[in-house]
Coordinates of C-alpha atoms in Angstrom, one line a residue:
Chain A
M1 CA 250.8 -34.0 19.1
K2 CA 248.4 -32.4 16.9
D3 CA 248.3 -33.2 13.3
I4 CA 248.6 -29.7 11.8
D5 CA 252.3 -30.0 14.0
I6 CA 252.7 -33.1 12.9
I7 CA 251.9 -32.1 8.8
K8 CA 254.6 -29.0 9.7
L9 CA 257.3 -31.5 10.2
Y10 CA 256.8 -33.1 6.9
F11 CA 256.5 -29.6 5.1
A12 CA 259.8 -29.1 7.5
R13 CA 261.0 -32.1 5.8
S14 CA 262.0 -33.4 9.5
E15 CA 262.7 -37.7 10.1
K16 CA 260.5 -36.9 13.1
A17 CA 257.2 -36.9 10.9
I18 CA 257.7 -40.3 10.6
D19 CA 258.3 -41.0 14.7
E20 CA 254.7 -38.5 15.6
T21 CA 252.9 -40.7 13.4
N22 CA 254.0 -43.6 14.6
I23 CA 253.2 -43.2 17.8
K24 CA 250.5 -41.5 17.1
Y25 CA 248.8 -43.5 14.3
G26 CA 251.0 -47.2 13.9
A27 CA 248.0 -48.4 16.4
Y28 CA 245.3 -47.5 14.0
C29 CA 247.3 -47.9 10.9
K30 CA 248.5 -51.4 11.9
C31 CA 244.7 -52.4 12.6
I32 CA 243.9 -51.7 9.3
A33 CA 246.9 -54.0 7.5
H34 CA 246.5 -56.8 9.7
N35 CA 242.4 -56.9 9.4
I36 CA 243.3 -57.6 5.9
L37 CA 246.0 -59.2 5.5
C38 CA 245.5 -61.6 9.4
N39 CA 250.1 -61.5 9.6
Q40 CA 252.3 -59.4 11.8
Q41 CA 254.5 -58.9 9.7
D42 CA 252.9 -58.6 6.4
S43 CA 251.3 -55.6 8.5
E44 CA 254.0 -53.7 9.5
E45 CA 255.5 -53.8 6.4
C46 CA 252.8 -52.6 5.3
V47 CA 252.5 -49.4 7.7
N48 CA 255.8 -48.5 6.7
D49 CA 255.3 -48.7 3.4
T50 CA 252.6 -46.5 4.3
Y51 CA 254.8 -43.7 6.4
L52 CA 257.2 -43.8 2.5
R53 CA 254.1 -43.0 0.9
A54 CA 253.0 -39.8 3.1
W55 CA 256.6 -38.7 3.7
N56 CA 257.1 -39.0 -0.7
S57 CA 253.8 -37.1 -1.0
I58 CA 253.2 -34.6 2.0
P59 CA 254.0 -32.2 0.4
P60 CA 252.3 -31.4 -2.0
K61 CA 249.8 -33.2 -0.7
E62 CA 247.7 -31.5 2.8
P63 CA 245.6 -33.6 4.4
S64 CA 242.3 -31.7 6.1
N65 CA 242.2 -35.3 8.0
L66 CA 245.6 -37.3 8.4
R67 CA 244.4 -40.4 10.0
T68 CA 242.0 -40.6 7.6
Y69 CA 244.6 -40.3 4.5
L70 CA 247.0 -41.9 6.4
G71 CA 244.2 -44.8 6.6
R72 CA 243.3 -44.9 3.2
I73 CA 246.9 -45.6 1.6
T74 CA 247.8 -48.6 4.4
R75 CA 244.2 -49.8 3.5
G76 CA 245.0 -49.8 -0.6
L77 CA 248.8 -51.1 0.3
A78 CA 246.6 -53.6 1.9
I79 CA 244.9 -55.0 -1.0
N80 CA 247.2 -54.7 -2.9
R81 CA 249.8 -57.2 -1.2
Y82 CA 246.7 -59.1 -0.6
K83 CA 246.0 -59.7 -3.8
L84 CA 249.6 -60.8 -4.8
Y85 CA 249.3 -62.9 -1.6
S86 CA 245.9 -64.6 -3.4
A87 CA 247.7 -65.4 -6.9
E88 CA 250.5 -66.7 -5.6
K89 CA 248.1 -68.4 -3.2
R90 CA 249.1 -67.8 0.3
G91 CA 245.8 -68.2 2.0
G92 CA 242.8 -66.2 2.2
S93 CA 242.1 -64.0 5.2
T94 CA 238.8 -62.1 6.3
A95 CA 239.5 -60.0 2.7
D96 CA 238.1 -63.4 1.1
I97 CA 235.0 -63.5 3.2
V98 CA 234.5 -59.5 2.8
F99 CA 234.9 -59.9 -1.1
S100 CA 232.9 -62.4 -1.0
E101 CA 229.8 -60.8 1.4
L102 CA 229.9 -57.7 -1.1
E103 CA 229.6 -59.9 -4.0
G104 CA 226.2 -59.7 -3.3
C105 CA 225.9 -56.2 -3.8
I106 CA 226.3 -56.5 -6.7
P107 CA 223.2 -55.0 -8.9
S108 CA 221.5 -58.7 -10.6
Q109 CA 222.0 -57.5 -14.4
M110 CA 225.7 -57.2 -14.0
R111 CA 228.2 -59.5 -14.9
V112 CA 231.2 -59.6 -13.8
E113 CA 232.9 -58.1 -16.9
D114 CA 230.8 -55.2 -17.2
S115 CA 232.2 -52.3 -15.2
L116 CA 230.8 -48.5 -14.4
D117 CA 232.1 -44.8 -14.3
E118 CA 233.9 -44.5 -10.9
K119 CA 232.7 -41.5 -10.6
L120 CA 229.4 -42.5 -10.6
L121 CA 230.0 -45.5 -8.2
L122 CA 230.9 -43.6 -5.9
K123 CA 228.7 -40.7 -5.3
S124 CA 225.2 -43.4 -5.4
I125 CA 227.7 -45.5 -2.8
E126 CA 228.2 -42.2 -0.9
D127 CA 224.4 -41.2 -1.3
F128 CA 223.4 -44.5 -0.1
L129 CA 225.3 -44.3 3.1
R130 CA 223.9 -40.7 3.6
R131 CA 220.8 -42.2 3.6
Q132 CA 221.3 -44.5 6.5
S133 CA 221.5 -44.0 10.0
T134 CA 224.4 -43.0 11.9
E135 CA 225.1 -46.9 13.6
K136 CA 224.0 -49.0 10.5
R137 CA 226.3 -47.2 8.1
N138 CA 229.5 -46.6 11.2
I139 CA 229.0 -50.7 10.5
F140 CA 228.9 -51.6 7.3
L141 CA 231.8 -49.3 7.2
R142 CA 233.5 -50.9 10.4
R143 CA 233.3 -54.4 7.6
Y144 CA 233.9 -53.3 4.1
W145 CA 235.9 -50.3 4.5
Y146 CA 237.8 -51.6 7.8
C147 CA 237.5 -55.1 7.1
S148 CA 236.8 -55.9 11.4
S149 CA 235.4 -59.1 12.1
I150 CA 231.9 -59.2 13.8
S151 CA 233.3 -59.8 16.9
D152 CA 235.2 -56.6 16.9
I153 CA 232.4 -55.2 15.1
A154 CA 229.7 -56.3 18.2
R155 CA 232.6 -55.7 21.6
D156 CA 232.6 -52.0 19.5
F157 CA 229.0 -51.8 19.6
S158 CA 228.2 -52.8 22.4
V159 CA 225.3 -55.7 20.6
S160 CA 225.2 -59.2 20.0
E161 CA 227.3 -60.7 17.1
S162 CA 223.9 -61.7 15.6
K163 CA 222.7 -57.9 15.6
V164 CA 225.4 -57.1 13.5
A165 CA 225.1 -60.1 11.2
S166 CA 221.6 -59.2 10.3
I167 CA 222.3 -55.4 10.3
L168 CA 225.3 -56.3 7.6
Y169 CA 222.9 -59.0 5.4
R170 CA 220.1 -56.2 5.4
Q171 CA 222.6 -53.5 4.6
R172 CA 223.9 -55.1 1.3
M173 CA 220.6 -56.2 0.5
K174 CA 219.8 -52.2 0.4
L175 CA 222.6 -51.3 -1.3
K176 CA 221.9 -54.0 -3.7
E177 CA 218.4 -52.0 -4.5
H178 CA 219.9 -48.6 -4.6
L179 CA 222.2 -49.7 -7.4
E180 CA 219.7 -51.1 -9.2
S181 CA 217.4 -48.8 -8.8
E182 CA 220.5 -46.1 -9.9
E183 CA 220.9 -47.7 -13.6
L184 CA 224.2 -47.5 -13.5
I185 CA 225.1 -50.0 -16.4
Chain B
M1 CA 232.0 -56.4 -11.7
K2 CA 233.1 -57.5 -8.3
G3 CA 232.9 -57.6 -5.0
E4 CA 236.6 -56.5 -4.5
D5 CA 235.8 -53.4 -7.0
L6 CA 233.3 -52.7 -4.9
F7 CA 235.8 -52.9 -2.0
N8 CA 238.1 -50.6 -3.7
A9 CA 235.0 -47.8 -4.6
L10 CA 234.4 -47.7 -0.8
G11 CA 238.1 -47.4 0.0
K12 CA 237.7 -43.4 -1.6
I13 CA 234.5 -42.4 -0.1
D14 CA 234.0 -39.0 1.8
E15 CA 236.9 -38.6 4.6
K16 CA 234.0 -38.1 6.7
Y17 CA 232.5 -41.1 7.1
V18 CA 235.3 -43.2 7.6
E19 CA 236.4 -40.8 10.3
A20 CA 232.7 -41.9 12.1
A21 CA 233.4 -45.3 10.8
A22 CA 237.5 -45.6 12.4
P23 CA 237.5 -48.0 15.8
K24 CA 236.9 -46.8 18.5
K25 CA 239.8 -49.3 20.7
V26 CA 242.3 -50.8 18.7
A27 CA 242.5 -54.4 18.5
F28 CA 245.4 -56.9 16.4
Y29 CA 247.6 -59.6 16.5
R30 CA 245.2 -62.6 17.1
K31 CA 246.4 -65.0 19.9
S32 CA 248.4 -68.0 18.3
V33 CA 246.5 -71.1 18.6
F34 CA 249.5 -73.0 19.3
K35 CA 251.7 -72.8 22.7
G36 CA 255.1 -73.7 20.9
A37 CA 256.6 -75.4 24.2
V38 CA 252.4 -77.1 25.1
A39 CA 252.3 -78.5 21.1
A40 CA 255.8 -80.0 21.2
A41 CA 255.4 -81.8 25.0
A42 CA 252.2 -83.2 23.1
C43 CA 253.7 -84.1 19.9
L44 CA 256.3 -86.7 22.4
C45 CA 253.6 -87.8 24.5
L46 CA 251.5 -89.0 21.2
I47 CA 254.3 -90.0 19.2
A48 CA 255.4 -92.3 22.0
G49 CA 252.4 -93.6 22.6
G50 CA 252.0 -94.6 18.8
Y51 CA 249.1 -92.0 17.6
S52 CA 250.4 -90.0 14.5
V53 CA 250.7 -86.3 15.7
A54 CA 248.8 -85.5 12.1
S55 CA 246.0 -86.8 13.0
V56 CA 245.6 -85.8 16.4
L57 CA 247.7 -82.1 16.6
T58 CA 244.7 -79.9 14.7
A59 CA 245.0 -76.5 14.4
R60 CA 241.6 -74.7 15.5
D61 CA 240.7 -72.1 12.7
G62 CA 240.7 -68.7 15.0
N63 CA 238.9 -67.3 11.6
L64 CA 235.8 -69.3 12.5
P65 CA 233.3 -68.7 15.2
E66 CA 232.3 -70.9 18.5
I67 CA 228.9 -72.0 18.7
S68 CA 226.6 -71.7 21.6
Y69 CA 223.2 -72.7 20.6
T70 CA 220.2 -74.7 22.4
L71 CA 218.7 -76.9 20.0
V72 CA 214.8 -76.3 20.2
M73 CA 212.9 -79.1 19.4
E74 CA 208.2 -78.9 19.4
G75 CA 206.3 -81.0 18.7
M76 CA 204.0 -84.2 20.5
G77 CA 205.4 -86.9 20.9
Y78 CA 209.2 -87.8 20.4
E79 CA 211.3 -87.4 16.9
G80 CA 210.9 -90.4 15.3
T81 CA 210.3 -93.1 12.5
D82 CA 209.1 -96.8 11.9
E83 CA 210.3 -99.8 10.0
L84 CA 207.4 -99.7 7.7
A85 CA 208.0 -96.1 6.6
L86 CA 211.4 -96.7 6.0
S87 CA 211.1 -100.0 3.7
N88 CA 208.3 -97.9 1.8
S89 CA 210.0 -94.8 1.1
Q90 CA 212.7 -93.9 -1.0
D91 CA 215.6 -92.1 1.0
I92 CA 217.3 -89.8 -2.0
N93 CA 219.8 -88.3 1.2
P94 CA 223.0 -87.9 -1.0
W95 CA 224.9 -88.7 2.0
N96 CA 226.1 -92.1 2.7
E97 CA 228.3 -94.2 5.3
D98 CA 231.1 -94.2 2.4
I99 CA 231.3 -90.7 2.4
K100 CA 234.0 -89.8 4.0
L101 CA 233.5 -85.3 4.9
D102 CA 236.4 -82.9 6.2
K103 CA 233.8 -80.0 6.3
L104 CA 230.9 -78.5 6.0
P105 CA 228.9 -75.0 6.7
V106 CA 227.2 -73.7 9.4
Y107 CA 224.6 -70.5 9.0
K108 CA 223.0 -68.1 11.1
N109 CA 219.7 -67.8 10.9
L110 CA 218.9 -64.1 10.7
C111 CA 215.4 -64.9 11.3
Y112 CA 215.4 -66.5 14.6
N113 CA 213.1 -65.4 17.6
E114 CA 214.3 -66.3 20.5
G115 CA 211.8 -68.4 22.7
K116 CA 208.8 -67.5 20.2
L117 CA 208.0 -70.4 17.9
S118 CA 207.9 -68.4 14.5
Q119 CA 210.7 -67.2 12.4
T120 CA 210.8 -63.2 12.5
Y121 CA 213.1 -60.6 10.1
F122 CA 211.0 -60.1 7.0
N123 CA 208.6 -57.6 7.6
I124 CA 205.2 -58.2 6.3
L125 CA 206.1 -55.6 3.3
E126 CA 208.7 -58.3 2.6
L127 CA 206.6 -62.1 2.3
K128 CA 204.2 -59.7 0.5
K129 CA 206.3 -59.0 -1.5
Q130 CA 208.1 -62.5 -2.3
A131 CA 204.7 -63.6 -2.9
E132 CA 203.6 -61.3 -5.4
D133 CA 207.6 -62.2 -6.9
L134 CA 206.4 -65.4 -7.1
A135 CA 203.2 -65.1 -8.6
D136 CA 204.5 -63.1 -11.4
K137 CA 207.2 -65.6 -11.8
L138 CA 204.5 -68.3 -12.6
G139 CA 202.0 -65.6 -14.5
M140 CA 199.4 -66.0 -11.9
H141 CA 197.1 -63.0 -11.7
Y142 CA 196.3 -61.3 -8.5
G143 CA 195.1 -57.7 -7.5
N144 CA 195.0 -55.3 -5.6
T145 CA 195.6 -55.9 -1.7
Q146 CA 194.8 -53.9 1.4
I147 CA 197.1 -55.3 4.5
S148 CA 197.2 -53.8 7.8
I149 CA 200.2 -53.5 9.8
S150 CA 200.0 -54.2 13.6
H151 CA 203.8 -53.6 15.9
D152 CA 203.2 -56.1 17.9
Q153 CA 201.8 -58.5 15.0
E154 CA 204.8 -61.7 14.4
I155 CA 204.2 -62.0 10.4
Y156 CA 205.3 -65.3 9.2
S157 CA 203.4 -65.5 5.7
F158 CA 202.1 -64.1 3.5
S159 CA 199.2 -65.5 1.3
L160 CA 198.3 -64.2 -1.4
E161 CA 194.7 -65.5 -3.8
T162 CA 195.7 -65.6 -7.1
E163 CA 192.7 -66.3 -10.4
K164 CA 194.8 -70.2 -10.3
G165 CA 195.1 -70.6 -7.1
T166 CA 197.6 -69.5 -4.0
V167 CA 201.2 -68.4 -3.4
R168 CA 202.8 -67.9 0.4
A169 CA 205.4 -66.6 0.8
F170 CA 207.2 -67.7 4.1
P171 CA 210.4 -66.3 5.7
K172 CA 212.4 -69.7 5.5
G173 CA 210.2 -70.5 1.7
S174 CA 207.2 -70.5 -0.4
N175 CA 204.6 -72.6 -1.7
I176 CA 201.8 -72.8 -4.5
T177 CA 198.5 -74.5 -4.4
V178 CA 196.9 -75.5 -7.4
R179 CA 194.4 -77.5 -9.0
E180 CA 195.5 -80.6 -10.4
S181 CA 194.6 -79.4 -13.8
D182 CA 197.4 -76.7 -13.3
F183 CA 200.4 -79.3 -12.7
T184 CA 203.3 -77.6 -14.7
L185 CA 202.6 -74.3 -12.2
I186 CA 203.8 -77.1 -9.8
E187 CA 206.5 -77.8 -11.9
K188 CA 207.6 -74.5 -12.8
H189 CA 207.8 -73.2 -9.1
M190 CA 209.8 -76.2 -7.9
Q191 CA 212.5 -75.2 -11.5
S192 CA 212.1 -71.6 -10.0
A193 CA 212.5 -72.1 -6.4
C194 CA 215.5 -75.1 -6.0
S195 CA 219.4 -74.3 -6.4
K196 CA 220.7 -75.7 -9.4
N197 CA 223.0 -74.9 -12.0
S198 CA 223.6 -76.7 -15.9
N199 CA 224.8 -79.9 -14.5
S200 CA 221.9 -80.1 -12.1
K201 CA 219.3 -83.0 -12.0
A202 CA 216.5 -83.0 -9.9
E203 CA 216.4 -86.3 -7.6
T204 CA 213.0 -87.5 -6.4
G205 CA 211.9 -90.0 -4.1
V206 CA 208.9 -90.5 -1.4
Y207 CA 208.4 -90.8 1.8
N208 CA 205.7 -91.7 3.7
E209 CA 204.3 -91.9 6.3
Y210 CA 201.5 -94.5 8.6
S211 CA 199.1 -95.0 11.2
V212 CA 200.3 -97.6 14.5
D213 CA 197.3 -100.8 12.4
G214 CA 200.1 -99.9 9.3
E215 CA 197.8 -98.0 7.1
L216 CA 199.4 -95.4 4.9
L217 CA 199.2 -91.3 6.4
T218 CA 200.9 -89.1 3.8
S219 CA 202.7 -89.7 1.1
K220 CA 204.5 -87.1 -0.2
T221 CA 207.7 -86.5 -2.8
R222 CA 210.7 -85.3 -2.0
T223 CA 212.4 -83.7 -5.1
Y224 CA 216.1 -81.5 -4.9
Y225 CA 218.8 -80.4 -7.3
K226 CA 222.3 -82.7 -7.3
S227 CA 224.8 -81.4 -9.2
G228 CA 227.2 -83.8 -7.4
N229 CA 229.7 -82.0 -5.4
I230 CA 229.0 -83.6 -1.9
T231 CA 229.0 -80.6 0.0
E232 CA 226.4 -78.5 -2.2
D233 CA 223.8 -81.9 -3.0
I234 CA 223.6 -82.0 1.0
I235 CA 223.4 -78.2 1.1
S236 CA 220.3 -78.7 -1.5
F237 CA 219.3 -81.7 -0.2
N238 CA 218.6 -80.7 3.3
M239 CA 217.7 -76.5 3.0
Q240 CA 216.7 -76.4 -0.9
S241 CA 213.6 -79.5 -1.3
H242 CA 210.4 -79.1 -2.7
Y243 CA 207.5 -81.2 -1.9
L244 CA 204.6 -82.0 -3.4
T245 CA 201.6 -83.0 -1.6
E246 CA 197.9 -83.7 -2.9
S247 CA 194.6 -83.3 -0.7
G248 CA 192.1 -84.1 -3.4
N249 CA 191.3 -82.0 -6.4
Y250 CA 194.3 -79.7 -5.4
I251 CA 198.2 -79.9 -4.9
T252 CA 200.3 -78.1 -3.0
G253 CA 204.1 -77.6 -4.5
S254 CA 206.3 -76.4 -1.4
S255 CA 209.8 -74.6 -1.8
D256 CA 212.2 -74.6 1.3
N257 CA 214.9 -72.2 1.1
Y258 CA 216.5 -71.8 4.7
L259 CA 219.1 -70.3 3.0
N260 CA 217.5 -67.3 2.4
G261 CA 217.3 -64.9 5.7
S262 CA 220.6 -67.1 6.6
E263 CA 224.0 -66.3 6.6
K264 CA 227.0 -68.8 5.7
I265 CA 229.2 -68.3 8.8
G266 CA 232.1 -70.3 8.0
D267 CA 232.8 -74.5 6.9
Y268 CA 233.6 -76.2 9.8
P269 CA 235.7 -79.1 10.6
V270 CA 233.3 -82.3 11.4
I271 CA 233.6 -85.6 13.1
S272 CA 233.9 -89.1 11.6
L273 CA 230.2 -91.2 11.9
N274 CA 232.6 -93.3 14.1
K275 CA 233.4 -90.6 16.4
A276 CA 230.1 -89.4 16.1
K277 CA 228.8 -93.7 17.0
E278 CA 231.1 -93.2 19.9
K279 CA 229.8 -90.1 21.8
L280 CA 226.3 -91.3 20.9
L281 CA 227.6 -94.6 23.2
R282 CA 228.5 -92.4 26.1
G283 CA 225.4 -90.8 26.5
E284 CA 226.5 -87.2 24.0
Y285 CA 223.4 -86.5 22.3
I286 CA 220.0 -84.8 21.9
S287 CA 217.4 -86.3 22.0
T288 CA 213.5 -85.8 22.1
A289 CA 213.1 -89.7 23.0
A290 CA 210.4 -90.0 26.1
E291 CA 211.7 -92.1 29.2
N292 CA 211.9 -95.8 28.4
Y293 CA 212.1 -95.1 25.2
V294 CA 215.4 -98.4 24.9
E295 CA 215.0 -101.3 27.2
G296 CA 217.4 -100.8 30.0
G297 CA 217.2 -97.5 29.3
K298 CA 220.9 -97.4 28.0
I299 CA 222.2 -96.9 24.2
T300 CA 224.7 -99.8 22.9
E301 CA 225.5 -101.0 19.5
D302 CA 222.9 -103.6 18.6
V303 CA 219.9 -101.0 19.4
I304 CA 221.9 -98.4 16.4
A305 CA 219.5 -99.2 12.9
K306 CA 220.8 -96.9 10.6
A307 CA 222.4 -93.3 10.5
D308 CA 222.2 -90.0 7.9
L309 CA 223.8 -87.4 7.9
I310 CA 221.6 -83.7 8.3
Y311 CA 220.8 -80.0 8.5
Y312 CA 218.3 -79.9 11.1
T313 CA 216.2 -77.0 10.3
M314 CA 212.7 -77.9 12.6
G315 CA 211.0 -74.9 14.0
N316 CA 212.8 -72.0 15.0
Q317 CA 216.4 -73.1 15.1
E318 CA 219.3 -69.7 15.6
Y319 CA 222.0 -71.9 13.8
Y320 CA 221.6 -74.8 11.1
L321 CA 224.2 -77.1 11.3
P322 CA 224.7 -80.8 10.6
Y323 CA 224.4 -83.8 12.6
Y324 CA 224.1 -86.9 12.5
R325 CA 220.9 -89.1 13.0
F326 CA 221.2 -92.2 14.6
Y327 CA 217.8 -94.8 14.1
V328 CA 217.7 -96.3 17.6
K329 CA 215.1 -99.4 18.2
S330 CA 213.1 -98.1 20.5
Y331 CA 209.4 -99.0 22.5
S332 CA 207.0 -99.4 20.0
G333 CA 203.5 -99.5 22.1
D334 CA 200.1 -100.3 20.2
S335 CA 202.2 -100.2 17.2
D336 CA 202.6 -103.5 15.8
F337 CA 206.0 -102.4 13.5
Q338 CA 209.5 -101.6 15.1
R339 CA 209.5 -97.6 16.3
Y340 CA 212.8 -96.2 15.9
A341 CA 214.1 -93.1 17.6
Y342 CA 215.6 -89.9 16.4
I343 CA 219.1 -90.0 18.1
Y344 CA 221.4 -86.8 17.3
V345 CA 225.2 -86.3 17.5
C346 CA 226.1 -82.7 16.2
A347 CA 229.2 -83.3 13.4
V348 CA 230.9 -80.1 14.0
E349 CA 234.1 -80.9 16.0
D350 CA 233.8 -79.7 19.4
E351 CA 236.5 -77.2 19.8
Y352 CA 234.4 -75.2 17.5
L353 CA 230.6 -75.7 20.1
G354 CA 230.2 -74.1 23.0
E355 CA 227.5 -74.4 25.5
I356 CA 225.7 -77.1 23.7
T357 CA 222.3 -78.3 25.0
V358 CA 223.5 -82.3 25.3
F359 CA 221.3 -84.9 26.4
D360 CA 223.5 -86.7 29.2
G361 CA 221.8 -90.4 28.7
S362 CA 219.8 -90.4 32.0
L363 CA 216.0 -91.4 31.9
Q364 CA 214.2 -87.9 32.1

């Protein structure tokens, strides 16, 4: 079913909207959740919460890109659940490693307690992404938006794992340099 | 700001970027390491045999990638040392046989250049910047540097001439050569290059090399910063040591930094020294030792003089892994002093190792 027709079901308050969303985007949302949570049951609960959020927000929202809209919700819910597990010391996941990798992008002059204007930071990150080649940008976002493993990225882009690691390292260094040059503090 | 904040900010980027990067094939739910029935049967056998289940059945960590590689060992002759060097050197390796370790980090060397002697990764402009940054930090002044880049040129170092001496940047470290009178620059270089925190203390030892006649050939001072955490100290010693060598009126201070252009791929379970020794005696080891290096051609317990734990960082390696290095009595030729060959057994547990070059114990 096309996205526009699924959204029409939401607007009509038909529960078929959830079924159709699950058919078309269930696997996509589960992938995002599992990359972060590494647990089947938690991932399924997270995806169910995603559908509930979608149901409660459409309408009035009318997403132009339903897949990304749902993916964003799932990502946010999965991270919140992951933080809860971290607080309860229930063990780490790929998120631990991804956060640790992104620490390397923080400008040297920033301290942990420093905060930034979110809009400025977002604009700066998008400026950075815009300047990268398509392949490098996609690899970067597969890792730091989708939390995909190095091996999954290597398989999907038909490159070696060492090349993926190399690209990610360089991209993180470039992002750091970019944020430092923007004087965001 | 923390890494998590950056992660959250990334979550709000324009959807066109997110959409373009979306996975085409969806893979989720990793296979379980344990297959329940097999694990249960194994438990029963082990209990019946009097073994502790916990000590034998270990869950392989699915987050740790399998490591396949060839350990590249170059140079003339075989790697080793002799009794004179051993008795006249101050070994400052933080590891000793009483230390029990569960895990150690493994690093992927992003500078690995397959099939070549030299390592490349940073281009010449990046190496030039590293050299300039170091010179600036040390207050060593340099003029404008004109360089030309050839596309097929292998770049593995950049040298900068300053009024006080030479500054060189490598993918895996740096060195400076200055006059004896400028020794404070050497200390400054060491303090800036070596990893340390406010609790770290410098640990220094001297390593000597001798000729077959017992003449002192080189004397190298080695320093690393010790924090008191054994894993950190092992990494600091092996990956970020500082060396001093003197030649005439000049001193060269070299700082290794094998963490530069490397990425940690995980903390891997390691085997004990005893298990490594068992593997060695079964012939499962790596060595550059020549034919007939051991009398009878087979290593036995009585020819093993000592062992230590190191990270093999020499030359162009794809990974930096921990190894147990055994000192095995070997043929000494014309030397008046007993020689020892270095024999290596990888410290990482076998189940995390894929294809690895292993010397099978037979004579070359």
